[in-house]
Amino acid sequence: MMAAVELRDLHKTFGAYTALERLNLEIEDGEFLVLLGPSGCGKSTTMRLIAGLEEPSSGDILIGGKRVNDTPPRDRDLAMVFQNYALYPHMTVAENIGYPLKVARVPRTARADRVRAAAAKVEMAHLLDRRPGELSGGQRQRVALARAIVRTPRLFLMDEPLSNLDAKLRTVMRAELRHLQKELATTTIYVTHDQVEAMTLADRIVILNDARIQQIGTPKEVYERPANTFVAGFIGGPPMTLIPGTVTADRFTHETGALDLPGQPDGPAIIGARPEDIRVTAPGAGDLDGTVFSSELLGDATLLTVRVGPALVAVKVGPDDGRDMDAPVGLSLDRAKLHVFDGQTGQRRD
Amino acid sequence: MRQTAATRATLIACQLLLAAFVLLPFFWMISVSLKPATEPFAIPARLWPEDPTLANYVTAFRPEFRTYFLNSVIVSGASVAITVSLGLLAAYSFTRGQLLAVTALMSAVVLAQMFPHSAIIIPIYRMMRAADLLNTYTSLIAAYVSVTLPVAIWMLRGFLMKLPVSLEEAAAIDGAGPLRIFWDVVVPLARPGVIATAVYVLIVTWQEFLFALSFTSTREMRTLPVGLNDFIGQYGIRYGELMASSVMVSVPVIAVFFVLQRYFVAGLTAGAVKG
Ligand SMILES: Nc1ncnc2c1ncn2[C@@H]1O[C@H](COP(=O)(O)OP(=O)(O)O)[C@@H](O)[C@H]1O
Ligand SMILES: [Mg+2]
């Protein structure tokens, strides 16, 4: 069952407010696509439009090559995990998970087997007789997830399905979801505001901000070649350091210093460097000078935060290279991995 | 809020006073029903009979009473069932529908409940006569449904508006059609509202007098409130039996109310959606 999804010029307004601005997107059959962006950027709206819970103001939605704008949700053959769970409060966990199967007239015994299997996948098999009101937030979220994966629809829509789980369970569930999705090869659109989740799960990531697509690419692409300063700052943790300044005659001047930057036109520019692309040097020997603001051991690395003028720069160093607070250091930027953005538009320059 | 002992005492005293004011007629009704035929007007009047007797109950529980009781059960029961069913369907479309016409209709419903019964009884009577329905259960049930439905729709709409839409959306995604969503999700969650509305219709129709008196002409069709009239004769009122009948009329409604009152506390949507 082919379920490529295509959004053509998809536009959604609520009154005078534009929640989605002429979105164009093609999702391949079997792909795991992640919509990533800050709160309020239109992720849930996109999901609800694909599900048929909202009507587009203009534009088309195609599933499996067919325009579905006028198809009601129940005929779109998709399963959805709601951001607010939307569990049926009067039904037990088992009845909640089994409801889609009941509607589809799956016989009782087959239904019970599939409910148990789905509940086991989200580690809820021991709570089948509880009602949603008797569960914690994380447990409710897992029931919502089980209600989606109990089916074999042609499309999964998951709106922040792991947001309320504790860190350990989230890692387990992430792996479980990734595995399940590859096993079933069901096209999946997954919403999150957590960039780590996006990087680890996605075949491709779509980064949204202010109702617009900022960039579409594989996790590697968006990490290594962010299309603009928004993506650069949003992807990667701790975020890339962005330094605004001016290029004059192949030299980039900023508030606290200057460095050679050949091949760039004169004018305002922003340079960016990821924490792992910055080296610590003796004071005065690097491109920037500053003092250590904090030094945190992460386990396999140490995160140094260095105060450079008014800004804080994140630098990743070896686990044994921690520094004392207020120690003066120099920072040298890896020229090969430097990102350069237009000073006015914030777009990547190459 | 912190209360001092004095405010508490004052509050309790006020509540007791109010309760006494409300309950005194009931107490009087019970007291009179237990008095022998000679006593109700004895001077000085007693709060409680000297020798309580159930004699009035024995006479009051005559075959006619049983007929009236059955008629009341049929008429009220049918009115409750029809009003609540229609009301729930109407309230649901008034809650979720987005057409302009729906808003206009809802205003009409609100307006409809503002007419006093005495203002609409004559038109309804003429309609019943034209349809040859006078002195039937149907005439009373139809009248009761039409006077209780507006309030029922209004009450049920209040309950339905509090239900999270996302549950219906989830059911739609799970493959359920509109009727299935209504039956599997909306009806169970609206249960406290359905019960509260049913009790309202029961109370209104169980004690209704004007329509019942006007639309029925034979003893076989009378309902309880009209039946109480039997004790008011041309030459006197048999208070003991009248009050005994009144007690027997009140008991079922009070019992229903006590059994169902816990449902008035809505709380069934706990755990449906995130905080
Ligand atoms: N039904 C609605 N009516 C009005 N505004 C809405 C509605 N749904 C969403 N919005 C607005 O659209 C924007 C995008 O919302 P949403 O898609 O939920 O964002 P998120 O990316 O956090 O999921 C928000 O500013 C939100 O307030
Ligand atoms: Mg959202």
XYZ file of C-alpha atoms and ligand atoms in Angstrom:
653
model
C 0.000 0.000 0.000
C 1.722 3.133 -1.227
C 1.310 6.146 0.982
C 3.469 8.951 -0.245
C 2.174 12.246 1.071
C 2.309 15.487 -0.805
C 1.439 18.944 0.448
C 0.970 21.529 -2.279
C 0.849 25.210 -1.396
C -0.845 24.266 1.841
C -2.048 27.401 3.561
C -3.918 27.789 6.825
C -5.185 30.907 8.531
C -7.167 31.267 11.748
C -8.954 34.572 11.294
C -6.253 37.122 10.622
C -3.519 34.815 11.964
C -1.490 32.754 9.505
C -0.628 29.414 11.082
C 0.885 27.881 7.940
C 2.325 29.791 4.993
C 2.106 28.064 1.579
C 3.797 24.837 2.571
C 5.217 22.557 -0.124
C 6.458 19.160 0.941
C 6.788 15.673 -0.482
C 7.052 12.713 1.847
C 8.131 9.433 0.317
C 6.409 6.140 0.894
C 7.856 4.486 3.992
C 9.760 7.578 5.045
C 10.157 8.736 8.643
C 9.771 12.475 8.405
C 10.174 14.722 11.413
C 8.632 18.174 11.676
C 10.829 20.162 13.999
C 10.325 23.664 15.283
C 9.650 25.798 18.311
C 6.266 25.905 19.994
C 3.598 27.679 17.952
C 5.334 27.366 14.573
C 2.496 25.356 13.029
C 3.547 21.734 13.550
C 0.273 20.512 15.058
C -1.676 22.504 12.493
C 0.168 20.671 9.700
C -0.654 17.316 11.302
C -4.300 18.208 11.793
C -4.562 19.291 8.171
C -3.104 15.990 6.967
C -5.430 14.094 9.315
C -8.449 16.033 8.065
C -9.283 17.601 11.412
C -8.776 21.082 9.962
C -9.659 22.312 6.515
C -6.914 24.020 4.534
C -7.559 27.660 3.695
C -6.020 26.845 0.311
C -3.753 24.248 -1.224
C -3.955 20.491 -1.615
C -3.145 17.398 0.399
C -2.392 14.196 -1.481
C -2.044 10.784 0.119
C -1.004 7.879 -2.083
C -1.301 10.174 -5.097
C -4.963 11.008 -4.422
C -6.224 14.403 -3.382
C -7.867 13.920 0.020
C -8.986 17.487 0.802
C -12.605 16.342 0.816
C -12.071 12.937 2.429
C -13.210 12.744 6.079
C -10.584 11.675 8.654
C -11.974 8.183 9.096
C -11.533 7.402 5.395
C -7.933 8.617 5.221
C -6.640 5.398 6.840
C -4.197 6.996 9.223
C -3.443 6.674 12.917
C -2.593 9.664 15.034
C -1.082 10.254 18.439
C -2.537 13.499 19.766
C -0.372 16.010 21.533
C -2.908 16.041 24.399
C -3.379 12.212 24.212
C -7.197 12.388 23.742
C -7.838 9.108 25.557
C -11.439 7.998 26.116
C -11.886 8.561 29.868
C -14.790 6.124 30.212
C -12.863 3.214 28.698
C -10.108 1.091 30.224
C -6.596 1.087 28.804
C -7.405 -2.111 26.905
C -10.623 -0.642 25.503
C -8.828 2.548 24.513
C -6.117 0.682 22.641
C -8.629 -1.701 21.098
C -11.150 0.921 20.003
C -9.849 1.348 16.426
C -9.963 -2.430 16.021
C -13.482 -2.601 17.450
C -14.634 0.029 14.968
C -12.965 -1.975 12.200
C -14.875 -5.081 13.398
C -11.795 -7.115 14.257
C -13.032 -10.258 16.086
C -12.788 -10.140 19.867
C -10.002 -12.702 20.353
C -7.779 -11.289 17.624
C -8.403 -7.880 19.081
C -7.328 -8.923 22.570
C -4.091 -10.387 21.188
C -3.218 -7.264 19.257
C -4.094 -5.002 22.200
C -1.792 -7.005 24.439
C 1.029 -6.903 21.890
C 0.704 -3.132 21.418
C 0.518 -2.533 25.163
C 3.632 -4.652 25.674
C 5.550 -2.545 23.145
C 4.937 0.562 25.265
C 5.388 -1.316 28.571
C 1.767 -0.932 29.600
C 0.675 -4.578 29.496
C 0.283 -4.729 33.276
C -2.173 -1.803 33.421
C -4.772 -2.873 30.870
C -7.694 -2.615 33.294
C -6.987 0.902 34.516
C -8.810 3.974 33.316
C -6.928 6.998 31.950
C -7.789 8.983 35.084
C -5.751 6.526 37.145
C -2.586 6.893 35.068
C 0.351 9.290 35.164
C 1.012 11.641 32.251
C 3.722 9.417 30.841
C 1.508 6.330 31.093
C -1.338 8.114 29.314
C 1.010 9.110 26.559
C 2.076 5.500 26.119
C -1.557 4.385 25.875
C -2.087 7.013 23.179
C 0.935 5.618 21.338
C -0.336 2.041 21.680
C -3.741 3.046 20.302
C -1.940 4.229 17.158
C 0.469 1.323 16.667
C -2.201 -1.322 17.298
C -3.353 -0.630 13.754
C -1.620 -1.056 10.415
C -2.663 2.170 8.709
C -0.911 3.552 5.673
C 0.218 6.643 7.552
C 1.251 7.390 11.138
C 0.918 10.918 12.486
C 2.609 11.428 15.842
C 2.376 14.777 17.585
C 5.076 14.918 20.252
C 4.343 11.335 21.358
C 7.269 11.094 23.768
C 7.247 14.590 25.260
C 5.990 13.524 28.675
C 8.184 10.483 29.294
C 11.171 10.462 31.605
C 14.595 10.525 29.946
C 15.319 6.816 30.208
C 11.964 5.620 28.914
C 12.109 8.193 26.146
C 15.361 6.718 24.871
C 13.887 3.221 24.960
C 10.677 4.321 23.218
C 12.650 6.213 20.605
C 14.540 3.082 19.648
C 11.313 1.069 19.768
C 9.542 3.514 17.438
C 12.425 3.684 15.016
C 12.600 -0.104 14.877
C 8.855 -0.516 14.521
C 8.679 2.050 11.758
C 11.416 0.356 9.724
C 9.825 -3.031 10.327
C 6.361 -1.940 9.214
C 7.724 0.487 6.599
C 4.734 2.737 7.281
C 5.094 6.349 6.247
C 5.417 8.357 9.443
C 5.188 12.059 10.137
C 6.483 12.879 13.559
C 6.306 16.213 15.329
C 8.737 17.302 17.980
C 10.361 20.414 19.342
C 13.265 18.316 20.625
C 16.133 18.418 18.161
C 17.845 15.351 19.630
C 14.700 13.316 18.990
C 14.542 14.711 15.466
C 18.187 13.904 14.725
C 17.957 10.339 16.014
C 14.622 9.348 14.476
C 14.349 11.089 11.147
C 15.102 10.007 7.641
C 14.552 13.652 6.815
C 13.854 16.672 8.989
C 11.657 19.609 8.097
C 12.458 22.640 10.202
C 9.576 25.024 10.654
C 9.565 28.480 12.133
C 6.949 31.235 11.974
C 4.598 29.131 9.819
C 7.281 28.598 7.158
C 9.687 25.843 6.189
C 13.233 26.875 7.011
C 15.018 23.826 5.666
C 14.388 20.261 4.532
C 17.165 17.706 4.691
C 18.633 14.608 6.282
C 19.799 15.035 9.881
C 23.378 15.165 8.589
C 22.569 17.843 6.039
C 20.748 20.162 8.399
C 23.470 19.730 10.991
C 26.398 20.253 8.666
C 24.897 22.798 6.314
C 22.167 24.760 8.112
C 20.333 26.920 5.569
C 20.060 29.985 7.797
C 20.879 31.315 11.226
C 17.591 30.032 12.662
C 18.378 26.427 11.746
C 21.988 26.911 12.818
C 20.881 28.012 16.274
C 18.075 25.464 16.590
C 19.853 22.261 15.576
C 22.617 20.950 17.776
C 22.976 21.118 21.503
C 24.536 23.210 22.874
C 23.808 25.511 19.949
C 26.230 26.871 17.416
C 27.913 30.145 18.360
C 26.882 32.919 15.973
C 29.037 36.025 15.780
C 27.816 39.068 13.837
C 30.406 41.367 12.243
C 31.585 42.923 8.987
C 33.739 41.641 6.160
C 36.188 44.107 4.645
C 38.876 42.952 2.223
C 38.816 39.252 3.228
C 38.921 40.077 6.906
C 36.004 39.595 9.327
C 35.848 42.154 12.116
C 33.598 41.711 15.139
C 33.182 43.374 18.515
C 36.139 41.746 20.223
C 38.536 41.018 17.412
C 39.087 40.029 13.801
C 40.006 37.005 11.712
C 40.839 36.206 8.095
C 37.836 35.230 6.034
C 38.845 34.928 2.399
C 36.395 34.639 -0.494
C 33.511 36.551 1.104
C 32.056 39.775 -0.301
C 32.410 42.922 1.755
C 29.521 43.833 4.048
C 27.768 42.568 7.149
C 28.013 38.835 7.822
C 27.445 36.331 10.595
C 29.856 33.505 11.232
C 28.964 30.366 13.107
C 30.992 27.604 14.727
C 29.768 24.458 16.473
C 31.140 23.642 19.944
C 33.169 20.724 18.566
C 34.715 22.908 15.848
C 36.349 25.298 18.292
C 39.722 24.623 19.929
C 41.020 26.109 23.128
C 44.408 27.856 22.806
C 46.616 29.992 24.969
C 45.199 33.494 25.480
C 45.976 35.701 22.464
C 46.926 32.752 20.257
C 43.451 32.116 18.794
C 40.752 34.030 16.945
C 38.826 35.066 20.041
C 39.806 35.810 23.607
C 37.698 35.299 26.666
C 37.411 33.925 30.156
C 35.923 30.626 31.308
C 32.346 31.107 32.504
C 31.618 27.481 33.381
C 33.049 24.033 32.854
C 30.716 21.016 32.889
C 31.772 17.405 32.628
C 29.300 15.586 30.352
C 30.953 12.163 30.728
C 32.615 11.629 27.388
C 33.439 15.317 26.960
C 33.618 18.578 28.832
C 31.470 21.538 27.883
C 33.271 24.831 28.360
C 31.286 28.030 28.233
C 33.551 30.958 27.498
C 32.596 34.576 27.917
C 33.729 36.547 24.871
C 32.748 40.173 25.245
C 29.033 40.130 25.979
C 28.460 36.720 24.379
C 28.793 33.169 25.696
C 30.535 30.663 23.421
C 30.075 26.906 23.890
C 33.153 24.762 23.299
C 33.426 21.007 23.495
C 36.764 19.699 24.789
C 38.102 16.380 26.026
C 36.838 14.984 29.336
C 40.123 15.878 31.054
C 40.406 19.379 29.610
C 38.160 21.190 32.073
C 39.238 24.679 33.127
C 38.890 26.798 36.224
C 36.309 29.511 36.303
C 37.577 32.940 35.118
C 40.715 31.409 33.567
C 41.684 33.420 30.462
C 41.627 31.319 27.252
C 41.944 31.824 23.537
C 39.598 30.177 21.061
C 40.519 29.093 17.563
C 37.806 28.351 14.997
C 38.189 25.464 12.560
C 38.235 27.325 9.220
C 37.074 24.292 7.226
C 33.935 23.978 9.312
C 33.085 27.632 9.668
C 29.515 28.589 8.644
C 28.995 31.975 7.032
C 25.586 33.638 6.840
C 24.389 36.821 5.204
C 24.356 39.646 7.734
C 20.998 40.943 6.565
C 18.912 37.927 5.543
C 20.562 35.336 7.777
C 20.731 32.951 4.765
C 23.698 30.637 4.340
C 26.434 31.929 2.043
C 28.584 29.546 0.129
C -10.964 30.990 53.275
C -10.629 31.070 57.034
C -13.754 31.440 59.109
C -14.023 32.495 62.680
C -16.220 30.493 65.036
C -18.736 33.337 65.085
C -19.174 33.518 61.295
C -19.496 29.753 61.191
C -22.191 29.743 63.857
C -24.099 32.505 62.074
C -23.861 30.653 58.769
C -25.112 27.420 60.296
C -27.967 29.227 62.036
C -28.997 30.822 58.729
C -28.853 27.480 56.965
C -31.000 25.841 59.631
C -33.525 28.647 59.416
C -33.693 28.316 55.650
C -34.055 24.529 55.896
C -36.860 24.884 58.435
C -38.636 27.382 56.183
C -38.397 25.047 53.197
C -39.230 21.842 55.058
C -42.114 23.059 57.212
C -44.826 22.460 54.566
C -43.509 18.903 54.069
C -43.570 18.302 57.775
C -47.107 19.637 57.932
C -48.156 17.406 55.050
C -46.824 14.321 56.815
C -48.278 15.385 60.134
C -51.773 15.926 58.711
C -51.628 12.655 56.795
C -51.145 10.830 60.093
C -53.991 12.528 61.921
C -57.397 10.897 62.368
C -60.196 12.489 60.333
C -61.394 14.583 63.272
C -58.119 16.182 64.161
C -56.789 18.479 61.403
C -58.869 21.424 62.571
C -58.853 20.737 66.266
C -58.079 23.826 68.291
C -55.457 24.266 69.554
C -53.656 22.937 66.447
C -51.019 20.323 67.155
C -47.705 20.048 65.356
C -47.808 16.268 65.606
C -50.944 14.082 65.958
C -51.910 12.778 69.363
C -52.511 9.250 68.061
C -50.790 8.885 64.656
C -52.691 6.544 62.358
C -52.143 5.093 58.906
C -55.875 4.997 58.233
C -55.658 7.846 55.731
C -53.061 5.928 53.735
C -55.271 2.875 53.592
C -58.194 4.853 52.170
C -55.999 6.938 49.919
C -54.463 3.862 48.307
C -57.660 3.125 46.411
C -57.856 1.506 42.939
C -58.133 4.964 41.345
C -54.865 5.953 42.959
C -53.200 2.963 41.374
C -54.594 3.898 37.944
C -53.442 7.495 38.337
C -50.043 6.320 39.460
C -49.639 4.066 36.436
C -50.759 6.897 34.131
C -48.221 9.236 35.706
C -45.463 6.669 35.297
C -46.332 6.156 31.634
C -46.653 9.849 30.794
C -43.609 11.004 32.777
C -41.507 8.040 31.709
C -42.237 8.564 28.032
C -41.699 12.317 28.341
C -38.332 11.780 30.001
C -37.210 9.260 27.386
C -38.324 11.344 24.412
C -37.180 14.729 25.727
C -33.755 13.487 26.753
C -33.144 11.615 23.483
C -34.271 14.474 21.286
C -32.604 16.999 23.551
C -29.252 15.238 23.410
C -29.273 15.008 19.624
C -30.347 18.622 19.298
C -27.877 19.861 21.899
C -25.061 17.975 20.164
C -25.738 19.637 16.854
C -26.095 22.999 18.597
C -22.723 22.431 20.262
C -20.681 21.158 17.329
C -22.554 22.611 14.374
C -21.115 25.792 12.969
C -23.857 26.921 10.625
C -25.376 30.337 11.088
C -28.798 28.697 11.016
C -27.828 26.722 14.106
C -27.190 29.891 16.096
C -30.530 31.299 14.995
C -32.299 28.073 15.977
C -30.645 28.083 19.390
C -31.980 31.586 19.982
C -35.425 30.326 19.024
C -35.057 27.545 21.597
C -34.129 30.027 24.293
C -37.093 32.179 23.325
C -39.445 29.197 23.348
C -38.848 28.485 27.012
C -39.944 31.977 27.986
C -43.634 31.424 27.284
C -45.631 30.486 30.385
C -47.662 27.280 30.153
C -50.913 29.153 30.543
C -50.109 31.151 27.421
C -49.589 28.152 25.183
C -52.138 25.763 26.609
C -55.032 26.949 24.454
C -53.221 26.637 21.114
C -51.904 23.227 22.128
C -55.381 22.190 23.255
C -56.838 23.191 19.888
C -54.117 21.301 18.074
C -54.798 18.192 20.137
C -58.503 18.467 19.501
C -57.930 18.906 15.778
C -55.720 15.811 15.791
C -58.356 13.969 17.817
C -55.804 13.243 20.516
C -57.596 14.629 23.574
C -57.812 12.262 26.527
C -54.871 10.148 25.338
C -51.369 9.620 26.706
C -50.048 10.997 23.426
C -51.585 14.419 23.994
C -49.950 14.780 27.409
C -46.615 13.363 26.300
C -46.529 15.660 23.271
C -47.332 18.680 25.418
C -44.752 17.740 28.047
C -42.042 17.151 25.480
C -42.718 20.511 23.895
C -42.554 22.434 27.169
C -39.507 20.638 28.619
C -37.419 20.290 25.468
C -36.079 23.870 25.330
C -34.700 23.749 28.866
C -33.425 20.212 28.288
C -31.535 21.308 25.165
C -30.126 24.244 27.071
C -28.981 22.073 29.992
C -27.472 19.362 27.797
C -25.698 21.892 25.636
C -24.019 23.234 28.760
C -22.684 19.758 29.514
C -21.642 18.962 25.954
C -19.756 22.216 25.573
C -17.452 21.095 28.376
C -16.488 17.867 26.572
C -13.096 18.139 24.863
C -13.489 18.087 21.066
C -10.292 16.103 20.713
C -12.029 12.940 21.973
C -14.425 13.088 19.050
C -11.500 13.836 16.755
C -9.640 10.810 18.108
C -12.680 8.623 17.439
C -12.938 9.982 13.897
C -9.276 9.119 13.315
C -9.931 5.683 14.812
C -12.427 5.166 12.018
C -15.751 5.932 13.695
C -18.531 7.677 11.798
C -20.629 10.511 13.246
C -23.334 8.298 14.791
C -20.784 5.897 16.206
C -18.850 8.802 17.746
C -22.073 10.109 19.235
C -22.968 6.751 20.726
C -19.503 5.545 21.832
C -17.996 8.810 23.029
C -20.498 11.628 23.448
C -23.338 9.741 25.143
C -21.207 8.014 27.821
C -19.400 11.231 28.650
C -22.623 13.224 28.753
C -24.129 10.815 31.289
C -24.129 13.221 34.251
C -25.862 15.782 32.051
C -28.334 13.215 30.752
C -29.246 12.173 34.275
C -29.595 15.738 35.535
C -31.828 16.559 32.567
C -33.897 13.416 33.063
C -34.493 14.358 36.707
C -35.532 17.856 35.644
C -38.074 16.502 33.135
C -39.344 13.988 35.687
C -39.914 16.648 38.337
C -41.694 18.999 35.924
C -43.970 16.358 34.395
C -44.689 14.398 37.578
C -46.261 17.430 39.230
C -47.827 19.012 36.138
C -51.459 19.911 36.707
C -52.758 22.354 34.105
C -52.235 20.288 30.959
C -53.195 17.080 32.725
C -56.484 18.562 33.890
C -57.339 20.141 30.542
C -56.384 17.275 28.249
C -57.918 14.355 30.164
C -61.601 13.911 30.687
C -61.997 10.440 32.169
C -60.691 8.916 35.375
C -58.890 6.213 33.377
C -56.555 8.813 31.867
C -55.940 11.034 34.905
C -52.501 11.516 36.360
C -51.657 11.845 40.044
C -51.734 15.653 40.458
C -55.225 15.773 38.951
C -56.239 12.731 40.955
C -55.538 14.612 44.180
C -58.549 16.720 43.289
C -60.821 13.805 44.095
C -60.540 14.663 47.769
C -61.694 18.207 47.217
C -65.436 17.808 47.192
C -68.245 20.281 46.812
C -68.957 20.227 50.533
C -65.549 19.803 52.031
C -61.930 18.803 51.676
C -60.758 15.476 53.105
C -57.406 16.759 54.289
C -56.121 13.563 55.889
C -56.509 11.473 52.751
C -55.401 14.327 50.509
C -52.164 14.694 52.473
C -51.607 10.915 52.574
C -51.948 10.841 48.783
C -49.618 13.816 48.498
C -46.982 11.961 50.477
C -47.347 8.946 48.215
C -47.040 11.197 45.149
C -43.893 12.870 46.449
C -42.010 9.790 47.597
C -41.026 8.387 44.154
C -39.565 11.707 42.942
C -37.671 12.247 46.161
C -36.340 8.683 46.006
C -35.173 9.107 42.400
C -33.480 12.331 43.344
C -31.576 10.775 46.235
C -30.478 7.750 44.224
C -29.212 9.858 41.336
C -27.856 12.912 43.046
C -24.282 11.668 42.942
C -24.415 11.928 39.150
C -24.970 15.634 39.372
C -21.368 15.951 40.336
C -19.780 15.807 36.919
C -16.277 14.441 36.906
C -16.301 11.778 34.298
C -13.860 13.449 31.931
C -10.952 13.114 34.346
C -7.835 11.952 32.558
C -9.051 12.504 29.019
C -6.671 15.150 27.877
C -3.478 16.625 29.195
C -3.980 19.236 31.926
N -8.087 26.540 16.285
C -7.235 27.587 16.324
N -7.690 28.847 16.365
C -6.828 29.899 16.397
N -5.493 29.788 16.396
C -4.980 28.558 16.352
C -5.805 27.388 16.325
N -5.005 26.296 16.286
C -3.736 26.772 16.301
N -3.715 28.129 16.334
C -2.520 28.967 16.341
O -1.691 28.590 15.277
C -0.326 28.602 15.682
C 0.309 27.270 15.412
O -0.220 26.339 16.323
P 0.265 24.833 16.378
O 0.213 24.247 15.015
O -0.534 24.150 17.422
O 1.762 25.003 16.862
P 2.803 23.907 17.337
O 3.932 24.023 16.366
O 3.224 24.302 18.709
O 2.148 22.571 17.306
C -0.305 28.990 17.152
O 0.045 30.337 17.260
C -1.718 28.767 17.603
O -2.069 29.689 18.596
Mg 1.760 21.302 18.823
